[in-house]
Tab-separated table of C-alpha atoms in Angstrom:
chain	number	residue	atom	x	y	z
A	1	UNK	CA	99.652	50.137	-96.382
A	2	UNK	CA	102.070	49.986	-93.496
A	3	UNK	CA	103.162	46.492	-92.512
A	4	UNK	CA	101.805	45.423	-89.176
A	5	UNK	CA	104.417	45.391	-86.329
A	6	UNK	CA	104.909	42.041	-84.665
A	7	UNK	CA	103.543	41.600	-81.121
A	8	UNK	CA	106.200	40.885	-78.421
A	9	UNK	CA	105.747	39.329	-74.975
A	10	UNK	CA	105.993	41.820	-72.070
A	11	UNK	CA	109.396	42.437	-70.744
A	12	UNK	CA	110.159	40.104	-67.764
A	13	UNK	CA	112.283	41.010	-64.792
A	14	UNK	CA	114.895	38.399	-63.844
A	15	UNK	CA	114.387	36.792	-60.435
A	16	UNK	CA	117.167	35.232	-58.337
A	17	UNK	CA	117.258	31.487	-58.316
A	18	UNK	CA	116.884	29.651	-54.948
A	19	UNK	CA	117.756	25.996	-54.754
A	20	UNK	CA	115.209	24.388	-52.431
A	21	UNK	CA	116.553	22.286	-49.548
A	22	UNK	CA	116.479	18.601	-50.200
A	23	UNK	CA	113.578	16.906	-48.552
A	24	UNK	CA	114.196	14.164	-46.094
A	25	UNK	CA	112.931	10.889	-47.268
A	26	UNK	CA	112.888	9.408	-43.774
A	27	UNK	CA	109.404	8.555	-42.629
A	28	UNK	CA	107.857	10.811	-40.008
A	29	UNK	CA	107.518	9.501	-36.458
A	30	UNK	CA	103.805	9.055	-36.934
A	31	UNK	CA	104.058	7.833	-40.521
A	32	UNK	CA	102.777	11.045	-41.997
A	33	UNK	CA	104.802	12.747	-44.661
A	34	UNK	CA	105.824	16.302	-44.160
A	35	UNK	CA	105.948	16.220	-40.340
A	36	UNK	CA	109.249	17.666	-39.162
A	37	UNK	CA	111.313	15.441	-36.887
A	38	UNK	CA	111.639	16.390	-33.220
A	39	UNK	CA	114.624	18.512	-32.311
A	40	UNK	CA	117.657	16.587	-31.293
A	41	UNK	CA	118.245	16.349	-27.525
A	42	UNK	CA	121.241	18.450	-26.641
A	43	UNK	CA	124.118	16.710	-24.935
A	44	UNK	CA	123.842	16.429	-21.132
A	45	UNK	CA	126.673	18.891	-20.702
A	46	UNK	CA	124.700	21.501	-22.648
A	47	UNK	CA	121.490	21.129	-20.636
A	48	UNK	CA	120.498	23.872	-18.239
A	49	UNK	CA	120.820	22.609	-14.593
A	50	UNK	CA	117.557	21.901	-12.799
A	51	UNK	CA	116.831	24.326	-9.965
A	52	UNK	CA	117.372	22.633	-6.571
A	53	UNK	CA	114.938	22.944	-3.742
A	54	UNK	CA	116.221	25.173	-1.006
A	55	UNK	CA	116.597	23.425	2.320
A	56	UNK	CA	115.734	25.388	5.420
A	57	UNK	CA	117.123	23.500	8.448
A	58	UNK	CA	116.880	26.593	10.602
A	59	UNK	CA	113.194	26.928	9.750
A	60	UNK	CA	112.532	23.340	10.856
A	61	UNK	CA	114.523	23.954	14.006
A	62	UNK	CA	112.300	26.929	14.813
A	63	UNK	CA	109.202	24.798	14.188
A	64	UNK	CA	110.572	22.161	16.556
A	65	UNK	CA	111.241	24.767	19.225
A	66	UNK	CA	107.741	26.173	18.802
A	67	UNK	CA	106.143	22.745	19.180
A	68	UNK	CA	108.317	22.012	22.196
A	69	UNK	CA	107.403	25.341	23.802
A	70	UNK	CA	103.682	24.803	23.237
A	71	UNK	CA	103.877	21.265	24.625
A	72	UNK	CA	105.842	22.466	27.659
A	73	UNK	CA	103.362	25.242	28.391
A	74	UNK	CA	100.461	22.819	28.039
A	75	UNK	CA	102.215	20.376	30.383
A	76	UNK	CA	102.867	23.048	33.000
A	77	UNK	CA	99.237	24.207	32.869
A	78	UNK	CA	98.100	20.595	33.205
A	79	UNK	CA	100.333	20.025	36.238
A	80	UNK	CA	99.261	23.290	37.832
A	81	UNK	CA	95.658	22.151	37.581
A	82	UNK	CA	96.435	18.964	39.512
A	83	UNK	CA	97.473	20.858	42.651
A	84	UNK	CA	94.989	20.866	45.512
A	85	UNK	CA	94.631	24.448	46.750
A	86	UNK	CA	93.595	25.444	50.249
A	87	UNK	CA	93.369	28.756	52.074
A	88	UNK	CA	96.508	28.347	54.202
A	89	UNK	CA	97.877	31.902	54.327
A	90	UNK	CA	94.817	33.784	55.492
A	91	UNK	CA	95.350	37.256	56.889
A	92	UNK	CA	94.855	38.074	60.549
A	93	UNK	CA	95.278	41.059	62.824
A	94	UNK	CA	98.870	42.101	63.615
A	95	UNK	CA	100.350	39.644	61.142
A	96	UNK	CA	104.121	39.704	60.690
A	97	UNK	CA	105.126	42.138	57.947
A	98	UNK	CA	106.968	41.101	54.803
A	99	UNK	CA	110.509	39.905	55.423
A	100	UNK	CA	113.220	39.749	52.721
A	101	UNK	CA	113.800	36.513	50.895
A	102	UNK	CA	111.195	33.792	50.375
A	103	UNK	CA	109.877	31.553	53.142
A	104	UNK	CA	108.146	28.211	52.671
A	105	UNK	CA	106.390	26.125	55.321
A	106	UNK	CA	106.583	22.437	54.393
A	107	UNK	CA	104.272	20.087	56.257
A	108	UNK	CA	104.096	16.316	56.291
A	109	UNK	CA	100.750	15.319	57.740
A	110	UNK	CA	99.486	11.989	59.033
A	111	UNK	CA	96.444	12.306	56.782
A	112	UNK	CA	95.107	8.943	55.677
A	113	UNK	CA	92.543	10.178	53.182
A	114	UNK	CA	92.008	7.811	50.265
A	115	UNK	CA	93.997	4.943	51.809
A	116	UNK	CA	92.518	1.461	51.759
A	117	UNK	CA	92.867	-0.895	54.704
A	118	UNK	CA	95.623	-2.754	52.854
A	119	UNK	CA	97.487	0.502	52.164
A	120	UNK	CA	97.222	1.547	55.798
A	121	UNK	CA	98.759	-1.762	56.810
A	122	UNK	CA	101.522	-1.476	54.204
A	123	UNK	CA	102.410	2.064	55.314
A	124	UNK	CA	101.962	1.260	59.031
A	125	UNK	CA	99.796	4.322	59.559
A	126	UNK	CA	98.216	2.961	62.726
A	127	UNK	CA	94.659	3.480	61.525
A	128	UNK	CA	92.426	6.347	62.589
A	129	UNK	CA	94.071	8.330	65.403
A	130	UNK	CA	91.691	11.269	65.546
A	131	UNK	CA	92.248	14.769	64.097
A	132	UNK	CA	94.910	15.097	61.410
A	133	UNK	CA	98.273	16.166	62.813
A	134	UNK	CA	101.668	17.041	61.419
A	135	UNK	CA	104.526	14.558	61.626
A	136	UNK	CA	106.972	16.895	59.872
A	137	UNK	CA	107.264	20.685	59.975
A	138	UNK	CA	110.058	22.387	58.057
A	139	UNK	CA	110.789	26.024	57.310
A	140	UNK	CA	112.712	26.821	54.119
A	141	UNK	CA	114.290	30.255	53.715
A	142	UNK	CA	115.459	31.166	50.204
A	143	UNK	CA	117.619	34.311	50.343
A	144	UNK	CA	117.968	36.843	47.554
A	145	UNK	CA	121.486	35.489	47.108
A	146	UNK	CA	123.353	32.607	48.665
A	147	UNK	CA	122.353	29.183	49.920
A	148	UNK	CA	118.871	28.187	51.006
A	149	UNK	CA	118.322	27.221	54.647
A	150	UNK	CA	116.213	24.248	55.719
A	151	UNK	CA	115.092	24.458	59.352
A	152	UNK	CA	113.430	21.580	61.194
A	153	UNK	CA	110.808	22.701	63.694
A	154	UNK	CA	110.185	19.931	66.243
A	155	UNK	CA	106.523	19.021	66.212
A	156	UNK	CA	106.666	18.801	70.024
A	157	UNK	CA	107.980	22.376	70.336
A	158	UNK	CA	106.237	24.118	73.228
A	159	UNK	CA	104.901	27.334	71.707
A	160	UNK	CA	102.044	29.793	72.056
A	161	UNK	CA	99.062	28.906	69.879
A	162	UNK	CA	96.697	31.844	69.262
A	163	UNK	CA	93.422	31.204	71.087
A	164	UNK	CA	94.649	28.005	72.737
A	165	UNK	CA	97.448	29.004	75.086
A	166	UNK	CA	100.730	27.063	75.010
A	167	UNK	CA	100.922	23.592	73.564
A	168	UNK	CA	102.881	21.437	71.147
A	169	UNK	CA	103.406	22.977	67.714
A	170	UNK	CA	101.606	20.201	65.860
A	171	UNK	CA	98.545	20.745	68.051
A	172	UNK	CA	98.008	24.023	66.186
A	173	UNK	CA	97.294	22.013	63.038
A	174	UNK	CA	94.815	19.813	64.921
A	175	UNK	CA	93.074	22.859	66.433
A	176	UNK	CA	92.821	25.062	63.346
A	177	UNK	CA	94.394	23.394	60.334
A	178	UNK	CA	97.006	25.033	58.093
A	179	UNK	CA	95.893	28.580	58.858
A	180	UNK	CA	96.463	28.288	62.587
A	181	UNK	CA	99.719	26.393	62.058
A	182	UNK	CA	101.049	29.163	59.788
A	183	UNK	CA	99.978	31.834	62.278
A	184	UNK	CA	101.667	29.946	65.119
A	185	UNK	CA	104.929	29.540	63.171
A	186	UNK	CA	104.948	33.196	62.176
A	187	UNK	CA	104.415	34.260	65.782
A	188	UNK	CA	107.151	31.949	67.078
A	189	UNK	CA	109.770	32.811	64.444
A	190	UNK	CA	108.989	36.378	63.396
A	191	UNK	CA	109.156	35.307	59.741
A	192	UNK	CA	106.440	35.936	57.183
A	193	UNK	CA	105.432	32.708	55.445
A	194	UNK	CA	105.094	33.272	51.673
A	195	UNK	CA	104.239	29.758	50.467
A	196	UNK	CA	102.750	26.595	51.925
A	197	UNK	CA	102.955	22.945	50.834
A	198	UNK	CA	101.540	19.846	52.539
A	199	UNK	CA	101.784	16.146	51.706
A	200	UNK	CA	100.203	13.061	53.280
A	201	UNK	CA	101.389	9.509	53.827
A	202	UNK	CA	100.357	8.040	50.487
A	203	UNK	CA	101.706	10.952	48.445
A	204	UNK	CA	105.105	10.807	50.126
A	205	UNK	CA	105.530	7.073	49.607
A	206	UNK	CA	104.290	7.346	46.016
A	207	UNK	CA	106.889	9.967	45.076
A	208	UNK	CA	109.683	7.801	46.470
A	209	UNK	CA	108.513	4.765	44.516
A	210	UNK	CA	108.187	6.851	41.332
A	211	UNK	CA	111.871	7.730	41.683
A	212	UNK	CA	112.717	4.058	42.085
A	213	UNK	CA	113.661	4.390	45.757
A	214	UNK	CA	116.060	6.705	47.553
A	215	UNK	CA	119.638	5.907	48.588
A	216	UNK	CA	120.104	6.854	52.245
A	217	UNK	CA	122.920	6.243	54.703
A	218	UNK	CA	121.035	5.315	57.882
A	219	UNK	CA	123.160	6.575	60.816
A	220	UNK	CA	121.775	4.179	63.439
A	221	UNK	CA	119.791	0.943	63.290
A	222	UNK	CA	116.048	1.454	63.721
A	223	UNK	CA	113.637	-1.273	64.743
A	224	UNK	CA	110.215	0.302	64.988
A	225	UNK	CA	107.156	-1.962	64.502
A	226	UNK	CA	104.864	1.068	64.872
A	227	UNK	CA	106.531	2.686	61.812
A	228	UNK	CA	106.781	-0.660	60.022
A	229	UNK	CA	110.571	-0.661	59.633
A	230	UNK	CA	113.586	-2.643	60.786
A	231	UNK	CA	116.619	-0.957	59.233
A	232	UNK	CA	120.283	-1.739	59.718
A	233	UNK	CA	122.789	1.099	59.964
A	234	UNK	CA	124.569	1.897	56.723
A	235	UNK	CA	123.866	3.017	53.165
A	236	UNK	CA	120.898	1.372	51.489
A	237	UNK	CA	118.004	2.021	49.121
A	238	UNK	CA	114.649	2.652	50.781
A	239	UNK	CA	111.341	2.147	49.017
A	240	UNK	CA	108.223	4.203	49.677
A	241	UNK	CA	106.923	2.511	52.860
A	242	UNK	CA	110.449	2.210	54.284
A	243	UNK	CA	111.148	5.875	53.597
A	244	UNK	CA	107.917	6.893	55.303
A	245	UNK	CA	108.818	4.847	58.371
A	246	UNK	CA	112.333	6.292	58.396
A	247	UNK	CA	111.164	9.913	58.558
A	248	UNK	CA	108.394	9.147	61.072
A	249	UNK	CA	110.153	6.900	63.567
A	250	UNK	CA	111.118	8.120	67.033
A	251	UNK	CA	112.349	4.717	68.218
A	252	UNK	CA	115.882	6.016	68.854
A	253	UNK	CA	117.803	7.417	71.818
A	254	UNK	CA	117.030	11.093	71.064
A	255	UNK	CA	113.507	10.434	69.765
A	256	UNK	CA	112.225	13.619	68.086
A	257	UNK	CA	115.723	15.081	67.654
A	258	UNK	CA	116.898	11.971	65.796
A	259	UNK	CA	113.749	12.010	63.731
A	260	UNK	CA	114.379	15.606	62.615
A	261	UNK	CA	117.946	14.716	61.669
A	262	UNK	CA	116.661	11.752	59.656
A	263	UNK	CA	114.082	13.956	57.947
A	264	UNK	CA	116.711	16.460	56.828
A	265	UNK	CA	119.009	13.642	55.723
A	266	UNK	CA	116.252	12.055	53.695
A	267	UNK	CA	115.076	15.355	52.218
A	268	UNK	CA	118.588	16.058	50.920
A	269	UNK	CA	118.790	12.601	49.305
A	270	UNK	CA	115.313	12.964	47.794
A	271	UNK	CA	116.059	16.365	46.250
A	272	UNK	CA	119.422	15.200	44.962
A	273	UNK	CA	117.815	12.360	43.015
A	274	UNK	CA	114.780	14.359	41.897
A	275	UNK	CA	116.948	17.170	40.459
A	276	UNK	CA	119.716	14.981	39.052
A	277	UNK	CA	120.546	15.047	35.351
A	278	UNK	CA	119.400	11.442	35.003
A	279	UNK	CA	115.909	12.475	36.161
A	280	UNK	CA	115.583	15.876	34.499
A	281	UNK	CA	116.863	14.663	31.128
A	282	UNK	CA	114.589	11.623	31.020
A	283	UNK	CA	110.949	12.546	30.215
A	284	UNK	CA	109.840	9.018	31.137
A	285	UNK	CA	111.025	9.701	34.699
A	286	UNK	CA	110.424	13.431	34.922
A	287	UNK	CA	106.790	13.471	33.802
A	288	UNK	CA	105.558	10.711	36.195
A	289	UNK	CA	107.485	12.388	39.018
A	290	UNK	CA	105.978	15.796	38.268
A	291	UNK	CA	102.498	14.304	37.887
A	292	UNK	CA	102.667	12.325	41.148
A	293	UNK	CA	104.090	15.287	43.037
A	294	UNK	CA	101.451	17.712	41.787
A	295	UNK	CA	98.661	15.257	42.533
A	296	UNK	CA	99.915	14.626	46.073
A	297	UNK	CA	100.378	18.193	47.300
A	298	UNK	CA	98.120	20.700	48.973
A	299	UNK	CA	99.271	24.271	48.504
A	300	UNK	CA	98.011	27.745	49.252
A	301	UNK	CA	95.470	29.294	46.903
A	302	UNK	CA	98.094	31.607	45.385
A	303	UNK	CA	100.768	28.949	44.891
A	304	UNK	CA	101.569	27.429	41.498
A	305	UNK	CA	103.645	24.635	40.022
A	306	UNK	CA	106.355	27.111	38.973
A	307	UNK	CA	106.690	28.220	42.608
A	308	UNK	CA	107.387	24.605	43.528
A	309	UNK	CA	109.883	24.439	40.678
A	310	UNK	CA	111.783	27.413	42.074
A	311	UNK	CA	111.750	25.785	45.517
A	312	UNK	CA	113.223	22.549	44.214
A	313	UNK	CA	115.835	24.431	42.172
A	314	UNK	CA	116.889	26.524	45.183
A	315	UNK	CA	117.332	23.405	47.325
A	316	UNK	CA	119.109	21.259	44.756
A	317	UNK	CA	122.586	22.305	45.842
A	318	UNK	CA	124.435	22.808	49.089
A	319	UNK	CA	121.538	23.680	51.384
A	320	UNK	CA	122.160	24.710	54.991
A	321	UNK	CA	120.229	22.092	56.982
A	322	UNK	CA	119.736	22.723	60.671
A	323	UNK	CA	117.313	22.668	63.597
A	324	UNK	CA	115.985	25.513	65.685
A	325	UNK	CA	118.259	25.790	68.760
A	326	UNK	CA	116.852	23.501	71.458
A	327	UNK	CA	117.270	24.235	75.162
A	328	UNK	CA	115.919	20.987	76.601
A	329	UNK	CA	112.806	18.969	77.328
A	330	UNK	CA	110.069	19.155	79.931
A	331	UNK	CA	106.918	17.334	81.006
A	332	UNK	CA	103.871	19.579	80.911
A	333	UNK	CA	100.419	18.714	82.206
A	334	UNK	CA	98.017	18.277	79.330
A	335	UNK	CA	100.768	18.282	76.697
A	336	UNK	CA	103.149	15.544	77.818
A	337	UNK	CA	106.852	15.693	77.008
A	338	UNK	CA	107.667	18.854	75.071
A	339	UNK	CA	110.705	20.412	73.368
A	340	UNK	CA	111.859	23.765	74.743
A	341	UNK	CA	113.645	26.210	72.450
A	342	UNK	CA	116.721	28.051	73.639
A	343	UNK	CA	115.122	31.498	73.771
A	344	UNK	CA	118.332	33.511	73.377
A	345	UNK	CA	119.806	31.447	70.570
A	346	UNK	CA	116.471	30.925	68.810
A	347	UNK	CA	115.866	34.683	68.834
A	348	UNK	CA	119.232	35.394	67.191
A	349	UNK	CA	118.710	32.432	64.832
A	350	UNK	CA	115.425	33.695	63.393
A	351	UNK	CA	116.530	37.323	63.480
A	352	UNK	CA	119.300	36.441	61.024
A	353	UNK	CA	116.788	34.816	58.666
A	354	UNK	CA	114.400	37.749	59.021
A	355	UNK	CA	117.227	40.069	57.927
A	356	UNK	CA	118.113	37.702	55.046
A	357	UNK	CA	121.546	37.045	56.578
A	358	UNK	CA	123.458	33.807	57.001
A	359	UNK	CA	122.894	32.158	60.367
A	360	UNK	CA	125.983	32.382	62.564
A	361	UNK	CA	127.865	29.095	62.674
A	362	UNK	CA	127.564	28.791	66.472
A	363	UNK	CA	123.766	28.749	66.166
A	364	UNK	CA	123.611	25.904	63.668
A	365	UNK	CA	122.776	22.351	64.728
A	366	UNK	CA	124.482	19.851	62.444
């Protein structure tokens, strides 16, 4: 018998030896074995910089401008709604055609509406004197280029009033209100009136007081109990009631002529303060002024607050202030003492304005 062969283990393939990494014997953060430690925080210099928020100053500036624009528009609309509108520029047969430039008729009436007895005494209005009349009548011509012209029209001017014959200019207002006054002025001057604005006693005095008074150089002393004033000659600050008396008084040597000169003098001082940088740049002054002005005025149905803004801007500078050329005075039955225009000079005077030309120097009354 053959001898049995010994059994051998299967041939094994050698495998490479890997030395396992030594285990850390430090306890885990939570006390559990086998939990790897958190990665080490890299040095600050190796950290990635945090993204910074982008600042947009221009964007905020645009937002500010948008808010300002919306607020301004809302304010203008609010002021425009405060104006009292009347039908002052009604059409009529054979009305004067359009003339170049822009013409305003500014009227200061002796209206006492809304005044208490105490206010009438303070403003020396004289109480109820019948139909409302005009104490001040001014024509403003704004040319396409150049200086604006402010023309005083004496209220006692002897003119033709449609449907009433000849009478004093302010009688037209008493007979037919603003419409007849505008028609009378257009017929007497040959100028087409484009805008109309009217203010009463209380409104005028209120605007002056809102501005903190007006600095005026009074040319001559005026003692007029009827107007409630006793003013010395010289530069001084006038409050509302004093200002009203100053522009109304005829207690001087030339009566209505002096009053017109005082009105133009005061108007220039009023506009200078109202359009000064100190007023326009201060909202605490500008807004009350704009509000009081809008609430005190009566304007034509088609007039707006921006029209008044353009008027004030046009008159803020070196305005030509004058009076219609006067030829003398006369006593007329039924009308009393009236002012007569110099027909030749007045014709040339208004013809220049109708042609949008500067008035010749020899026709100006300083």
